């Protein structure tokens, strides 16, 4: 039976050069051919990122400016032995997917990128590197789906998961042992918008245990604003459903690495399980990526205006674009922008629920990264899989409202939010305007702390 390829730290006694066009299992059997590594043909980025997002190279025989959809499950071979062509079966590789992956590798500053069916599917692929007894160190403010998968691994697969405050780099280091196989990070965290020092933690993790891999979920910022591989991460993954696609019309996940053997292991998992992204979704994701820069520019501008509006009216706002954020300097030392997700508090879950339900332009929905603006109460929706006791231990306010800002007119979004605040009774209206009242006012007076 075939087993995943291993590197020098694995148990395999064989040592064969990596050849992306030829796969041999540990018994010496040839595996079906796979696509060439998904790397840019001419090296790393040559132009500004906004240009590279749009500029693509293709070998299409007809010179199509938009990559064709190769909606084929199989590809013909020229002899009975097979293996003469770059592709044989779409589960193992497809020209549309390869085009997308090469493009993603370029914009993610990676040597290889891989596309799968969802962001959680990407994390699932990474988690298959783990073995019973391995330790995972991760944050105490995580996306609910990530927490759910890690809980399953801890409960059923013998994986030891340690939730720590990843804003404390030295604290993370103190938890690393020889059993630590993975350090899993998010920044900004979701929904508390805490900032994690990727570079310091990655350096500490690699010094404490060279075998540990540092994995970063970069969904909140996208390659437009941060390239974690450049500052020490070993694996970066994103939900392509969010900013990369931008329209919430597909599900997709993306993985990116620089290490060849690590990329081969991840590809093995994808090929074995059949979770590679479908040709049609690859086409749609490629189309969405081209507008990432212009979308993110507008979404960030809107988010900044809304964050300043809420803060100026007395609410406690969590957004790294505000100088009141306690980790403002740390964020800007890594990132090229503040993103378009923010959260604020009212001090009362009932008031928050009224605000959410009173909004009109803001759609009540989980997820983020879409061109239209969304509003939600994470503790009731995206993070509901984290039990209330654990949420309380991690100081996640039940009243917190998350705003995922789109590309609409900023004034319209602010006017709609103003009306919702008034209708919900979250503000006191005077001749001079309005200001947070009651519990919201008290919470607003207490600054965020590191």
CSV table of C-alpha atoms in Angstrom, one decimal:
chain,number,residue,atom,x,y,z
A,1,UNK,CA,0.0,0.0,0.0
A,2,UNK,CA,1.3,3.5,-0.9
A,3,UNK,CA,2.4,5.7,2.0
A,4,UNK,CA,3.3,9.4,2.0
A,5,UNK,CA,6.7,10.5,0.9
A,6,UNK,CA,9.0,11.3,3.8
A,7,UNK,CA,12.0,13.6,4.3
A,8,UNK,CA,15.1,13.1,6.3
A,9,UNK,CA,13.2,13.1,9.5
A,10,UNK,CA,10.9,10.3,8.4
A,11,UNK,CA,11.3,6.6,8.7
A,12,UNK,CA,12.0,5.7,5.1
A,13,UNK,CA,15.4,4.1,4.4
A,14,UNK,CA,15.3,5.0,0.7
A,15,UNK,CA,16.7,8.3,-0.6
A,16,UNK,CA,15.5,9.3,-4.0
A,17,UNK,CA,15.7,12.7,-5.7
A,18,UNK,CA,12.4,14.5,-5.9
A,19,UNK,CA,11.0,14.4,-9.4
A,20,UNK,CA,7.5,16.1,-9.6
A,21,UNK,CA,6.8,14.3,-12.9
A,22,UNK,CA,7.5,10.9,-11.5
A,23,UNK,CA,6.0,9.4,-8.3
A,24,UNK,CA,7.4,6.2,-6.8
A,25,UNK,CA,6.0,4.7,-3.7
A,26,UNK,CA,8.1,3.0,-1.0
A,27,UNK,CA,7.7,-0.3,-2.7
A,28,UNK,CA,9.2,1.0,-5.9
A,29,UNK,CA,5.9,1.2,-7.9
A,30,UNK,CA,5.4,4.0,-10.4
A,31,UNK,CA,2.4,6.2,-9.4
A,32,UNK,CA,0.3,8.1,-12.0
A,33,UNK,CA,2.0,11.2,-13.3
A,34,UNK,CA,1.3,14.5,-11.6
A,35,UNK,CA,1.5,18.0,-12.8
A,36,UNK,CA,4.7,20.0,-12.6
A,37,UNK,CA,5.4,22.0,-9.5
A,38,UNK,CA,3.0,25.0,-9.4
A,39,UNK,CA,5.8,27.6,-9.5
A,40,UNK,CA,6.0,30.7,-11.7
A,41,UNK,CA,7.8,30.0,-14.9
A,42,UNK,CA,10.1,33.0,-14.6
A,43,UNK,CA,10.8,33.1,-10.9
A,44,UNK,CA,9.3,35.3,-8.3
A,45,UNK,CA,7.3,38.5,-8.8
A,46,UNK,CA,8.7,41.1,-11.2
A,47,UNK,CA,6.1,43.8,-11.0
A,48,UNK,CA,4.0,45.4,-8.3
A,49,UNK,CA,1.6,42.9,-6.7
A,50,UNK,CA,-1.5,44.7,-8.1
A,51,UNK,CA,0.0,44.1,-11.6
A,52,UNK,CA,1.0,40.5,-10.9
A,53,UNK,CA,-2.5,39.7,-9.7
A,54,UNK,CA,-3.8,40.4,-13.2
A,55,UNK,CA,-0.8,39.4,-15.3
A,56,UNK,CA,-0.7,35.7,-16.2
A,57,UNK,CA,1.3,33.5,-18.6
A,58,UNK,CA,-0.3,30.6,-20.4
A,59,UNK,CA,0.7,27.9,-22.9
A,60,UNK,CA,-2.8,27.8,-24.3
A,61,UNK,CA,-2.6,26.7,-28.0
A,62,UNK,CA,-5.1,29.4,-29.1
A,63,UNK,CA,-3.6,32.2,-27.0
A,64,UNK,CA,-6.7,32.5,-24.8
A,65,UNK,CA,-6.4,35.5,-22.5
A,66,UNK,CA,-8.5,33.7,-19.9
A,67,UNK,CA,-7.4,30.3,-18.9
A,68,UNK,CA,-9.7,27.6,-20.5
A,69,UNK,CA,-11.7,25.2,-18.3
A,70,UNK,CA,-10.5,21.7,-19.0
A,71,UNK,CA,-13.7,20.0,-17.9
A,72,UNK,CA,-12.3,16.5,-18.3
A,73,UNK,CA,-11.8,13.8,-15.7
A,74,UNK,CA,-9.3,11.9,-17.8
A,75,UNK,CA,-6.7,12.5,-20.4
A,76,UNK,CA,-5.7,10.2,-23.2
A,77,UNK,CA,-2.3,8.4,-23.3
A,78,UNK,CA,-0.4,7.3,-26.3
A,79,UNK,CA,0.6,3.7,-25.3
A,80,UNK,CA,-0.8,0.9,-23.2
A,81,UNK,CA,1.7,1.7,-20.4
A,82,UNK,CA,0.4,5.2,-19.9
A,83,UNK,CA,2.4,8.0,-18.2
A,84,UNK,CA,3.5,9.8,-21.4
A,85,UNK,CA,1.4,12.9,-20.7
A,86,UNK,CA,1.7,15.5,-18.0
A,87,UNK,CA,-1.9,14.7,-17.0
A,88,UNK,CA,-3.8,11.5,-16.8
A,89,UNK,CA,-6.6,12.0,-14.2
A,90,UNK,CA,-8.0,15.2,-12.9
A,91,UNK,CA,-7.8,14.1,-9.3
A,92,UNK,CA,-4.0,14.0,-9.8
A,93,UNK,CA,-3.8,17.2,-11.9
A,94,UNK,CA,-5.6,19.3,-14.4
A,95,UNK,CA,-4.3,22.1,-16.7
A,96,UNK,CA,-6.8,24.6,-15.3
A,97,UNK,CA,-5.7,23.9,-11.7
A,98,UNK,CA,-2.0,24.0,-12.6
A,99,UNK,CA,-2.5,27.4,-14.1
A,100,UNK,CA,-4.2,28.7,-11.0
A,101,UNK,CA,-1.7,27.1,-8.7
A,102,UNK,CA,1.3,28.6,-10.5
A,103,UNK,CA,-0.4,32.0,-10.3
A,104,UNK,CA,-1.1,31.6,-6.6
A,105,UNK,CA,2.5,30.6,-5.9
A,106,UNK,CA,3.6,33.7,-7.6
A,107,UNK,CA,1.5,36.1,-5.5
A,108,UNK,CA,2.0,34.1,-2.3
A,109,UNK,CA,5.8,34.3,-2.7
A,110,UNK,CA,5.9,30.5,-2.6
A,111,UNK,CA,7.7,27.8,-4.5
A,112,UNK,CA,4.5,25.7,-4.7
A,113,UNK,CA,0.8,26.3,-4.2
A,114,UNK,CA,-2.0,23.8,-4.1
A,115,UNK,CA,-5.7,24.3,-4.5
A,116,UNK,CA,-8.3,22.3,-2.7
A,117,UNK,CA,-12.1,22.3,-2.1
A,118,UNK,CA,-12.3,24.7,0.9
A,119,UNK,CA,-10.2,26.5,3.5
A,120,UNK,CA,-11.0,23.8,6.1
A,121,UNK,CA,-10.1,21.2,3.5
A,122,UNK,CA,-6.7,22.9,3.3
A,123,UNK,CA,-6.3,22.6,7.1
A,124,UNK,CA,-7.4,19.0,6.9
A,125,UNK,CA,-4.6,18.3,4.4
A,126,UNK,CA,-2.0,19.9,6.7
A,127,UNK,CA,-3.4,18.0,9.7
A,128,UNK,CA,-2.7,14.7,8.0
A,129,UNK,CA,1.0,15.3,8.6
A,130,UNK,CA,0.3,14.7,12.3
A,131,UNK,CA,0.7,11.3,14.0
A,132,UNK,CA,-0.7,10.1,17.3
A,133,UNK,CA,1.2,11.6,20.2
A,134,UNK,CA,2.2,14.8,18.2
A,135,UNK,CA,1.5,18.1,19.9
A,136,UNK,CA,-0.1,21.1,18.2
A,137,UNK,CA,0.4,24.6,19.8
A,138,UNK,CA,-2.3,27.0,18.7
A,139,UNK,CA,-4.1,30.1,19.7
A,140,UNK,CA,-6.9,30.7,22.2
A,141,UNK,CA,-8.8,32.9,19.7
A,142,UNK,CA,-9.4,30.7,16.6
A,143,UNK,CA,-12.0,30.4,13.8
A,144,UNK,CA,-14.7,28.1,15.1
A,145,UNK,CA,-14.2,25.6,12.3
A,146,UNK,CA,-10.5,25.3,13.2
A,147,UNK,CA,-11.3,24.8,16.8
A,148,UNK,CA,-13.8,22.1,15.8
A,149,UNK,CA,-11.3,20.2,13.7
A,150,UNK,CA,-8.6,20.4,16.3
A,151,UNK,CA,-11.0,19.2,19.0
A,152,UNK,CA,-11.8,16.2,16.8
A,153,UNK,CA,-8.1,15.4,16.4
A,154,UNK,CA,-7.5,15.6,20.1
A,155,UNK,CA,-10.5,13.5,20.9
A,156,UNK,CA,-10.2,10.8,18.3
A,157,UNK,CA,-6.7,10.8,16.8
A,158,UNK,CA,-4.4,11.0,19.8
A,159,UNK,CA,-3.2,14.5,18.9
A,160,UNK,CA,-2.3,16.8,21.9
A,161,UNK,CA,-3.6,20.3,21.3
A,162,UNK,CA,-2.5,23.2,23.5
A,163,UNK,CA,-4.4,26.4,23.2
A,164,UNK,CA,-2.2,29.3,24.4
A,165,UNK,CA,-2.1,33.1,24.1
A,166,UNK,CA,-0.2,33.4,20.8
A,167,UNK,CA,0.2,37.2,21.4
A,168,UNK,CA,2.9,36.2,23.9
A,169,UNK,CA,5.8,34.9,21.9
A,170,UNK,CA,7.8,33.8,24.9
A,171,UNK,CA,4.8,32.0,26.3
A,172,UNK,CA,4.5,30.1,23.0
A,173,UNK,CA,8.2,29.1,23.2
A,174,UNK,CA,7.7,27.8,26.7
A,175,UNK,CA,5.2,25.2,25.5
A,176,UNK,CA,7.3,23.8,22.7
A,177,UNK,CA,8.8,20.3,23.3
A,178,UNK,CA,10.4,17.6,21.3
A,179,UNK,CA,6.8,16.3,20.6
A,180,UNK,CA,5.7,19.6,19.1
A,181,UNK,CA,5.0,18.9,15.5
A,182,UNK,CA,3.0,22.0,14.6
A,183,UNK,CA,2.5,25.6,15.6
A,184,UNK,CA,-0.7,26.9,14.1
A,185,UNK,CA,-1.2,30.7,14.0
A,186,UNK,CA,-3.9,33.2,12.9
A,187,UNK,CA,-3.4,37.0,12.7
A,188,UNK,CA,-5.4,39.0,13.1
A,189,UNK,CA,-7.3,36.5,15.2
A,190,UNK,CA,-11.0,36.1,14.6
A,191,UNK,CA,-13.1,37.7,16.1
A,192,UNK,CA,-11.0,39.4,18.8
A,193,UNK,CA,-8.6,40.9,16.2
A,194,UNK,CA,-5.5,40.1,18.3
A,195,UNK,CA,-2.1,40.4,16.5
A,196,UNK,CA,0.4,37.5,16.5
A,197,UNK,CA,4.1,38.1,16.0
A,198,UNK,CA,4.7,35.4,13.3
A,199,UNK,CA,8.4,36.1,12.8
A,200,UNK,CA,9.3,35.9,16.5
A,201,UNK,CA,7.2,32.8,17.1
A,202,UNK,CA,8.5,31.0,14.0
A,203,UNK,CA,12.1,31.7,15.0
A,204,UNK,CA,11.4,30.5,18.5
A,205,UNK,CA,9.6,27.4,17.3
A,206,UNK,CA,12.4,26.4,14.9
A,207,UNK,CA,15.1,27.0,17.5
A,208,UNK,CA,13.3,25.0,20.2
A,209,UNK,CA,12.4,22.1,17.8
A,210,UNK,CA,13.7,22.2,14.3
A,211,UNK,CA,11.2,19.5,13.3
A,212,UNK,CA,8.2,21.6,14.2
A,213,UNK,CA,6.4,23.3,11.3
A,214,UNK,CA,4.9,26.7,11.6
A,215,UNK,CA,1.5,26.9,9.9
A,216,UNK,CA,-0.3,30.3,9.3
A,217,UNK,CA,-3.9,30.8,8.4
A,218,UNK,CA,-3.6,34.0,6.3
A,219,UNK,CA,-7.3,34.3,5.3
A,220,UNK,CA,-7.9,37.5,7.2
A,221,UNK,CA,-5.3,39.5,5.3
A,222,UNK,CA,-4.8,37.6,2.0
A,223,UNK,CA,-1.5,37.8,0.0
A,224,UNK,CA,-2.4,41.3,-0.8
A,225,UNK,CA,-1.5,42.4,2.7
A,226,UNK,CA,0.8,39.7,4.1
A,227,UNK,CA,3.1,37.0,2.9
A,228,UNK,CA,3.8,34.8,6.0
A,229,UNK,CA,6.3,32.6,4.1
A,230,UNK,CA,8.6,35.6,4.0
A,231,UNK,CA,8.7,35.9,7.7
A,232,UNK,CA,9.3,32.4,8.8
A,233,UNK,CA,6.1,30.3,8.2
A,234,UNK,CA,6.6,26.8,6.7
A,235,UNK,CA,3.0,26.4,5.4
A,236,UNK,CA,0.4,29.1,4.6
A,237,UNK,CA,-3.2,28.3,3.9
A,238,UNK,CA,-6.2,30.4,3.1
A,239,UNK,CA,-9.9,30.0,2.5
A,240,UNK,CA,-10.1,31.0,-1.1
A,241,UNK,CA,-13.8,31.4,-0.5
A,242,UNK,CA,-13.0,34.7,1.2
A,243,UNK,CA,-10.8,37.5,-0.3
A,244,UNK,CA,-9.1,35.5,-3.0
A,245,UNK,CA,-12.5,34.8,-4.7
A,246,UNK,CA,-14.3,37.9,-3.3
A,247,UNK,CA,-17.8,37.0,-4.4
A,248,UNK,CA,-18.8,34.1,-2.2
A,249,UNK,CA,-19.8,32.0,-5.2
A,250,UNK,CA,-17.3,29.2,-4.7
A,251,UNK,CA,-15.7,27.2,-2.0
A,252,UNK,CA,-11.9,26.9,-2.2
A,253,UNK,CA,-8.8,26.5,-0.2
A,254,UNK,CA,-5.2,27.3,-0.9
A,255,UNK,CA,-1.9,25.9,0.5
A,256,UNK,CA,1.5,27.4,-0.1
A,257,UNK,CA,5.0,26.2,0.8
A,258,UNK,CA,8.7,26.8,-0.1
A,259,UNK,CA,10.1,23.4,1.0
A,260,UNK,CA,10.0,20.9,-1.9
A,261,UNK,CA,9.5,17.8,0.2
A,262,UNK,CA,6.8,19.4,2.4
A,263,UNK,CA,5.0,20.3,-0.8
A,264,UNK,CA,5.3,16.8,-2.1
A,265,UNK,CA,3.8,15.4,1.1
A,266,UNK,CA,0.8,17.8,0.9
A,267,UNK,CA,0.3,16.9,-2.8
A,268,UNK,CA,0.4,13.2,-1.9
A,269,UNK,CA,-2.5,13.8,0.6
A,270,UNK,CA,-4.5,15.8,-2.0
A,271,UNK,CA,-4.0,13.2,-4.8
A,272,UNK,CA,-4.8,10.4,-2.4
A,273,UNK,CA,-8.0,11.9,-1.0
A,274,UNK,CA,-9.2,13.5,-4.2
A,275,UNK,CA,-9.8,17.0,-2.6
A,276,UNK,CA,-8.2,19.0,-5.3
A,277,UNK,CA,-10.2,22.0,-6.6
A,278,UNK,CA,-12.5,21.3,-9.5
A,279,UNK,CA,-11.6,22.8,-12.9
A,280,UNK,CA,-14.7,25.1,-13.0
A,281,UNK,CA,-14.0,26.4,-9.5
A,282,UNK,CA,-10.3,26.9,-10.4
A,283,UNK,CA,-11.5,29.1,-13.3
A,284,UNK,CA,-13.7,31.1,-11.0
A,285,UNK,CA,-11.0,31.5,-8.4
A,286,UNK,CA,-8.5,32.7,-11.0
A,287,UNK,CA,-11.0,35.3,-12.2
A,288,UNK,CA,-11.6,36.5,-8.6
A,289,UNK,CA,-7.9,36.8,-7.8
A,290,UNK,CA,-7.3,39.3,-10.6
A,291,UNK,CA,-9.5,41.9,-8.8
A,292,UNK,CA,-8.1,41.3,-5.3
A,293,UNK,CA,-6.1,44.5,-5.2
A,294,UNK,CA,-8.9,46.9,-6.2
A,295,UNK,CA,-11.4,45.1,-4.0
A,296,UNK,CA,-9.1,45.1,-0.9
A,297,UNK,CA,-8.2,48.8,-1.4
A,298,UNK,CA,-11.9,49.8,-1.3
A,299,UNK,CA,-12.8,47.4,1.5
A,300,UNK,CA,-10.0,48.6,3.7
A,301,UNK,CA,-10.9,52.3,3.1
A,302,UNK,CA,-14.5,51.5,4.1
A,303,UNK,CA,-13.4,49.5,7.2
A,304,UNK,CA,-11.2,52.3,8.3
A,305,UNK,CA,-14.0,54.9,8.0
A,306,UNK,CA,-16.4,52.6,9.9
A,307,UNK,CA,-14.0,51.8,12.6
A,308,UNK,CA,-13.3,55.5,13.2
A,309,UNK,CA,-17.0,56.3,13.1
A,310,UNK,CA,-17.8,53.7,15.8
A,311,UNK,CA,-14.8,54.7,18.0
A,312,UNK,CA,-15.7,58.4,17.8
A,313,UNK,CA,-19.2,57.6,19.1
A,314,UNK,CA,-17.9,55.8,22.2
A,315,UNK,CA,-17.8,52.2,21.2
A,316,UNK,CA,-14.8,49.9,21.9
A,317,UNK,CA,-13.6,48.9,18.5
A,318,UNK,CA,-11.1,46.1,17.6
A,319,UNK,CA,-9.3,47.0,14.4
A,320,UNK,CA,-5.5,47.2,13.6
A,321,UNK,CA,-6.1,50.3,11.5
A,322,UNK,CA,-6.8,52.3,14.7
A,323,UNK,CA,-3.9,53.6,16.8
A,324,UNK,CA,-5.9,52.7,19.9
A,325,UNK,CA,-5.3,49.0,19.0
A,326,UNK,CA,-2.6,47.9,21.6
A,327,UNK,CA,-0.7,46.0,18.9
A,328,UNK,CA,-0.9,48.6,16.2
A,329,UNK,CA,2.8,48.9,15.7
A,330,UNK,CA,3.3,45.1,15.6
A,331,UNK,CA,0.7,44.7,13.0
A,332,UNK,CA,2.2,47.3,10.7
A,333,UNK,CA,5.6,45.8,11.1
A,334,UNK,CA,4.4,42.7,9.3
A,335,UNK,CA,1.4,43.7,7.2
A,336,UNK,CA,0.8,46.1,4.3
A,337,UNK,CA,-2.8,47.0,5.4
A,338,UNK,CA,-5.3,46.6,8.2
A,339,UNK,CA,-7.8,44.4,6.4
A,340,UNK,CA,-11.5,44.7,6.3
A,341,UNK,CA,-12.7,42.9,9.3
A,342,UNK,CA,-13.4,44.6,12.6
A,343,UNK,CA,-15.4,44.0,15.7
A,344,UNK,CA,-17.0,46.1,18.4
A,345,UNK,CA,-18.8,45.6,21.7
A,346,UNK,CA,-22.1,46.8,23.3
A,347,UNK,CA,-21.8,45.2,26.7
A,348,UNK,CA,-25.2,43.5,26.2
A,349,UNK,CA,-25.8,40.5,23.9
A,350,UNK,CA,-29.5,41.5,23.6
A,351,UNK,CA,-28.6,44.9,22.3
A,352,UNK,CA,-26.1,43.4,19.9
A,353,UNK,CA,-28.7,41.1,18.6
A,354,UNK,CA,-31.0,44.0,18.0
A,355,UNK,CA,-28.3,45.9,16.1
A,356,UNK,CA,-27.5,42.9,13.9
A,357,UNK,CA,-31.2,42.4,13.1
A,358,UNK,CA,-31.9,46.1,12.4
A,359,UNK,CA,-29.2,46.4,9.8
A,360,UNK,CA,-30.4,46.4,6.2
A,361,UNK,CA,-27.4,46.8,4.0
A,362,UNK,CA,-25.4,44.5,6.2
A,363,UNK,CA,-26.3,40.9,5.5
A,364,UNK,CA,-26.5,38.6,8.5
A,365,UNK,CA,-24.1,35.9,7.6
A,366,UNK,CA,-21.0,34.0,8.6
A,367,UNK,CA,-17.8,34.3,6.5
A,368,UNK,CA,-16.1,37.5,5.2
A,369,UNK,CA,-14.1,38.8,2.3
A,370,UNK,CA,-17.0,39.3,0.0
A,371,UNK,CA,-17.8,42.4,-2.0
A,372,UNK,CA,-21.0,42.9,0.0
A,373,UNK,CA,-20.8,43.8,3.7
A,374,UNK,CA,-21.8,41.3,6.4
A,375,UNK,CA,-22.6,41.5,10.1
A,376,UNK,CA,-22.8,38.8,12.7
A,377,UNK,CA,-22.5,37.8,16.3
A,378,UNK,CA,-19.6,35.3,16.2
A,379,UNK,CA,-20.5,33.6,19.5
A,380,UNK,CA,-23.9,32.7,18.1
A,381,UNK,CA,-22.8,31.9,14.5
A,382,UNK,CA,-19.2,31.3,13.3
A,383,UNK,CA,-17.8,30.4,16.7
A,384,UNK,CA,-20.9,28.7,18.1
A,385,UNK,CA,-19.0,25.3,17.9
A,386,UNK,CA,-16.8,26.6,20.8
A,387,UNK,CA,-18.8,26.0,24.0
A,388,UNK,CA,-19.8,28.9,26.2
A,389,UNK,CA,-17.5,27.8,29.0
A,390,UNK,CA,-14.5,27.8,26.7
A,391,UNK,CA,-15.5,31.1,25.2
A,392,UNK,CA,-15.7,32.7,28.7
A,393,UNK,CA,-12.3,31.2,29.6
A,394,UNK,CA,-10.8,32.8,26.5
A,395,UNK,CA,-12.5,36.2,27.3
A,396,UNK,CA,-14.6,36.2,24.1
A,397,UNK,CA,-17.4,38.7,24.8
A,398,UNK,CA,-20.8,37.2,24.0
A,399,UNK,CA,-22.0,40.6,22.9
A,400,UNK,CA,-19.2,41.1,20.3
A,401,UNK,CA,-20.4,42.1,16.8
A,402,UNK,CA,-18.2,41.4,13.8
A,403,UNK,CA,-18.3,43.6,10.7
A,404,UNK,CA,-17.0,42.2,7.4
A,405,UNK,CA,-16.8,45.3,5.2
A,406,UNK,CA,-17.5,45.2,1.5
A,407,UNK,CA,-17.1,47.7,-1.4
A,408,UNK,CA,-20.4,49.6,-1.1
A,409,UNK,CA,-20.4,53.4,-0.5
A,410,UNK,CA,-19.0,54.0,2.9
A,411,UNK,CA,-21.5,56.7,3.7
A,412,UNK,CA,-24.4,54.4,3.0
A,413,UNK,CA,-22.9,51.7,5.2
A,414,UNK,CA,-22.4,54.2,8.1
A,415,UNK,CA,-25.9,55.6,7.7
A,416,UNK,CA,-27.4,52.1,7.8
A,417,UNK,CA,-25.3,51.2,10.9
A,418,UNK,CA,-26.3,54.5,12.6
A,419,UNK,CA,-29.9,53.7,12.1
A,420,UNK,CA,-29.4,50.2,13.5
A,421,UNK,CA,-27.7,51.6,16.6
A,422,UNK,CA,-30.5,54.0,17.2
A,423,UNK,CA,-33.2,51.5,16.6
A,424,UNK,CA,-31.5,49.0,19.0
A,425,UNK,CA,-31.2,51.5,21.8
A,426,UNK,CA,-27.4,51.3,21.8
A,427,UNK,CA,-27.0,55.1,21.7
A,428,UNK,CA,-28.3,58.3,23.2
A,429,UNK,CA,-29.4,60.8,20.6
A,430,UNK,CA,-28.9,64.5,21.3
A,431,UNK,CA,-29.0,67.7,19.3
A,432,UNK,CA,-25.3,67.3,18.7
A,433,UNK,CA,-25.6,63.7,17.4
A,434,UNK,CA,-25.4,60.4,19.3
A,435,UNK,CA,-23.1,58.5,21.6
A,436,UNK,CA,-22.9,55.0,23.1
A,437,UNK,CA,-25.1,54.6,26.1
A,438,UNK,CA,-25.5,52.2,29.0
A,439,UNK,CA,-23.3,49.1,29.0
A,440,UNK,CA,-21.8,50.1,25.6
A,441,UNK,CA,-20.6,53.4,27.0
A,442,UNK,CA,-19.0,51.7,30.0
A,443,UNK,CA,-17.2,49.1,27.8
A,444,UNK,CA,-16.1,51.9,25.5
A,445,UNK,CA,-14.3,53.7,28.3
A,446,UNK,CA,-12.2,50.6,29.0
A,447,UNK,CA,-9.3,50.5,26.5
A,448,UNK,CA,-8.1,47.3,25.0
A,449,UNK,CA,-5.0,45.7,26.6
A,450,UNK,CA,-2.3,43.6,25.1
